[in-house]
Amino acid sequence: MASTTAGARLEERWRDILSAHARTMCEIDRVLHPHGLGASDFEVLDILATAAPEEGEQCRVQNLVGRVHLSQSALSRLIARLEKDGLVTRSVCVEDRRGVWVTLTSKGRDLHAEALPLQRAALARTLGG
């Protein structure tokens, strides 16, 4: 019985996490929609905007895969859309021709700066911070 209760508590915690995630993503999507962004779009821009200076503010796509909660194919489509909108550029990695770099454009940096306070406010509302 104790293990059933512990299992039920664990499952309840899991469902609470999923619920908080869903509410937060929906709220971020809602506030960023007028700016032409969704939560995942913003996440990629945010990662690129905070890239380490030694990386030249660019990031390999394979490094984004582990930080954005999308499949590699969904992330590739998202990056293609961001590139089409002029927010990022893609280039082949000189050291490893299989690798692709993604870099934030000045338009992408400006949009990120505009959307950042909206995203942070949405986080504060939904996560109570």
Tab-separated table of N, CA, C and O in Angstrom, residues 37-45 48 64 68-85 87-88 90 102:
chain	number	residue	atom	x	y	z
A	37	LEU	N	5.992	35.252	-33.190
A	37	LEU	CA	6.801	34.208	-32.561
A	37	LEU	C	5.933	33.265	-31.744
A	37	LEU	O	4.891	33.660	-31.221
A	38	GLY	N	6.413	32.039	-31.615
A	38	GLY	CA	5.866	31.084	-30.676
A	38	GLY	C	6.905	30.837	-29.596
A	38	GLY	O	8.033	31.339	-29.671
A	39	ALA	N	6.538	30.048	-28.618
A	39	ALA	CA	7.447	29.772	-27.502
A	39	ALA	C	8.741	29.105	-27.979
A	39	ALA	O	9.831	29.462	-27.528
A	40	SER	N	8.643	28.148	-28.894
A	40	SER	CA	9.850	27.460	-29.380
A	40	SER	C	10.717	28.385	-30.231
A	40	SER	O	11.946	28.323	-30.154
A	41	ASP	N	10.082	29.251	-31.017
A	41	ASP	CA	10.836	30.236	-31.801
A	41	ASP	C	11.656	31.116	-30.851
A	41	ASP	O	12.847	31.333	-31.049
A	42	PHE	N	10.961	31.612	-29.820
A	42	PHE	CA	11.634	32.478	-28.860
A	42	PHE	C	12.777	31.743	-28.174
A	42	PHE	O	13.845	32.319	-27.954
A	43	GLU	N	12.567	30.478	-27.837
A	43	GLU	CA	13.594	29.713	-27.135
A	43	GLU	C	14.879	29.655	-27.956
A	43	GLU	O	15.982	29.835	-27.426
A	44	VAL	N	14.754	29.425	-29.258
A	44	VAL	CA	15.941	29.384	-30.124
A	44	VAL	C	16.596	30.764	-30.172
A	44	VAL	O	17.816	30.885	-30.022
A	45	LEU	N	15.798	31.822	-30.351
A	45	LEU	CA	16.369	33.172	-30.368
A	45	LEU	C	17.063	33.490	-29.046
A	45	LEU	O	18.148	34.089	-29.031
A	48	LEU	N	20.419	31.714	-28.790
A	48	LEU	CA	21.394	32.376	-29.656
A	48	LEU	C	21.800	33.740	-29.108
A	48	LEU	O	22.968	34.125	-29.203
A	64	LEU	N	21.792	22.861	-30.252
A	64	LEU	CA	20.445	23.347	-29.955
A	64	LEU	C	19.489	22.190	-29.668
A	64	LEU	O	18.579	22.326	-28.863
A	68	VAL	N	16.529	22.598	-26.793
A	68	VAL	CA	15.168	22.938	-27.202
A	68	VAL	C	14.372	21.641	-27.231
A	68	VAL	O	14.846	20.632	-27.731
A	69	HIS	N	13.187	21.674	-26.706
A	69	HIS	CA	12.398	20.443	-26.589
A	69	HIS	C	11.619	20.149	-27.864
A	69	HIS	O	10.390	20.140	-27.881
A	70	LEU	N	12.380	19.937	-28.941
A	70	LEU	CA	11.831	19.583	-30.243
A	70	LEU	C	12.669	18.459	-30.823
A	70	LEU	O	13.855	18.343	-30.496
A	71	SER	N	12.077	17.698	-31.720
A	71	SER	CA	12.868	16.697	-32.438
A	71	SER	C	13.826	17.433	-33.369
A	71	SER	O	13.632	18.622	-33.668
A	72	GLN	N	14.839	16.741	-33.842
A	72	GLN	CA	15.804	17.374	-34.737
A	72	GLN	C	15.123	17.867	-36.016
A	72	GLN	O	15.422	18.963	-36.493
A	73	SER	N	14.188	17.088	-36.547
A	73	SER	CA	13.515	17.513	-37.776
A	73	SER	C	12.620	18.726	-37.523
A	73	SER	O	12.578	19.655	-38.341
A	74	ALA	N	11.914	18.763	-36.398
A	74	ALA	CA	11.084	19.926	-36.066
A	74	ALA	C	11.947	21.160	-35.842
A	74	ALA	O	11.597	22.267	-36.272
A	75	LEU	N	13.094	20.979	-35.204
A	75	LEU	CA	14.014	22.093	-34.992
A	75	LEU	C	14.549	22.598	-36.324
A	75	LEU	O	14.646	23.812	-36.540
A	76	SER	N	14.881	21.708	-37.237
A	76	SER	CA	15.361	22.119	-38.564
A	76	SER	C	14.306	22.944	-39.292
A	76	SER	O	14.632	23.961	-39.915
A	77	ARG	N	13.049	22.530	-39.210
A	77	ARG	CA	11.965	23.297	-39.846
A	77	ARG	C	11.811	24.665	-39.186
A	77	ARG	O	11.608	25.677	-39.859
A	78	LEU	N	11.911	24.697	-37.859
A	78	LEU	CA	11.807	25.964	-37.133
A	78	LEU	C	12.930	26.909	-37.553
A	78	LEU	O	12.692	28.085	-37.832
A	79	ILE	N	14.155	26.404	-37.619
A	79	ILE	CA	15.301	27.232	-38.017
A	79	ILE	C	15.121	27.725	-39.451
A	79	ILE	O	15.412	28.891	-39.756
A	80	ALA	N	14.625	26.868	-40.331
A	80	ALA	CA	14.379	27.284	-41.725
A	80	ALA	C	13.367	28.426	-41.760
A	80	ALA	O	13.523	29.393	-42.522
A	81	ARG	N	12.330	28.340	-40.936
A	81	ARG	CA	11.321	29.401	-40.879
A	81	ARG	C	11.919	30.692	-40.323
A	81	ARG	O	11.667	31.786	-40.851
A	82	LEU	N	12.737	30.584	-39.264
A	82	LEU	CA	13.393	31.763	-38.707
A	82	LEU	C	14.342	32.399	-39.724
A	82	LEU	O	14.449	33.629	-39.801
A	83	GLU	N	15.008	31.556	-40.500
A	83	GLU	CA	15.908	32.065	-41.538
A	83	GLU	C	15.107	32.784	-42.626
A	83	GLU	O	15.482	33.872	-43.070
A	84	LYS	N	14.003	32.196	-43.046
A	84	LYS	CA	13.134	32.802	-44.063
A	84	LYS	C	12.638	34.168	-43.595
A	84	LYS	O	12.519	35.104	-44.392
A	85	ASP	N	12.374	34.298	-42.298
A	85	ASP	CA	11.909	35.560	-41.725
A	85	ASP	C	13.048	36.547	-41.463
A	85	ASP	O	12.804	37.650	-40.963
A	87	LEU	N	15.551	36.231	-39.293
A	87	LEU	CA	15.927	36.310	-37.877
A	87	LEU	C	17.222	35.578	-37.562
A	87	LEU	O	17.892	35.910	-36.573
A	88	VAL	N	17.560	34.581	-38.362
A	88	VAL	CA	18.812	33.836	-38.197
A	88	VAL	C	19.413	33.568	-39.579
A	88	VAL	O	18.717	33.667	-40.597
A	90	ARG	N	22.031	30.567	-41.486
A	90	ARG	CA	22.671	29.251	-41.343
A	90	ARG	C	23.901	29.235	-42.221
A	90	ARG	O	23.918	29.808	-43.303
A	102	VAL	N	24.144	28.224	-36.684
A	102	VAL	CA	23.006	29.140	-36.724
A	102	VAL	C	23.439	30.406	-35.983
A	102	VAL	O	23.982	30.327	-34.881
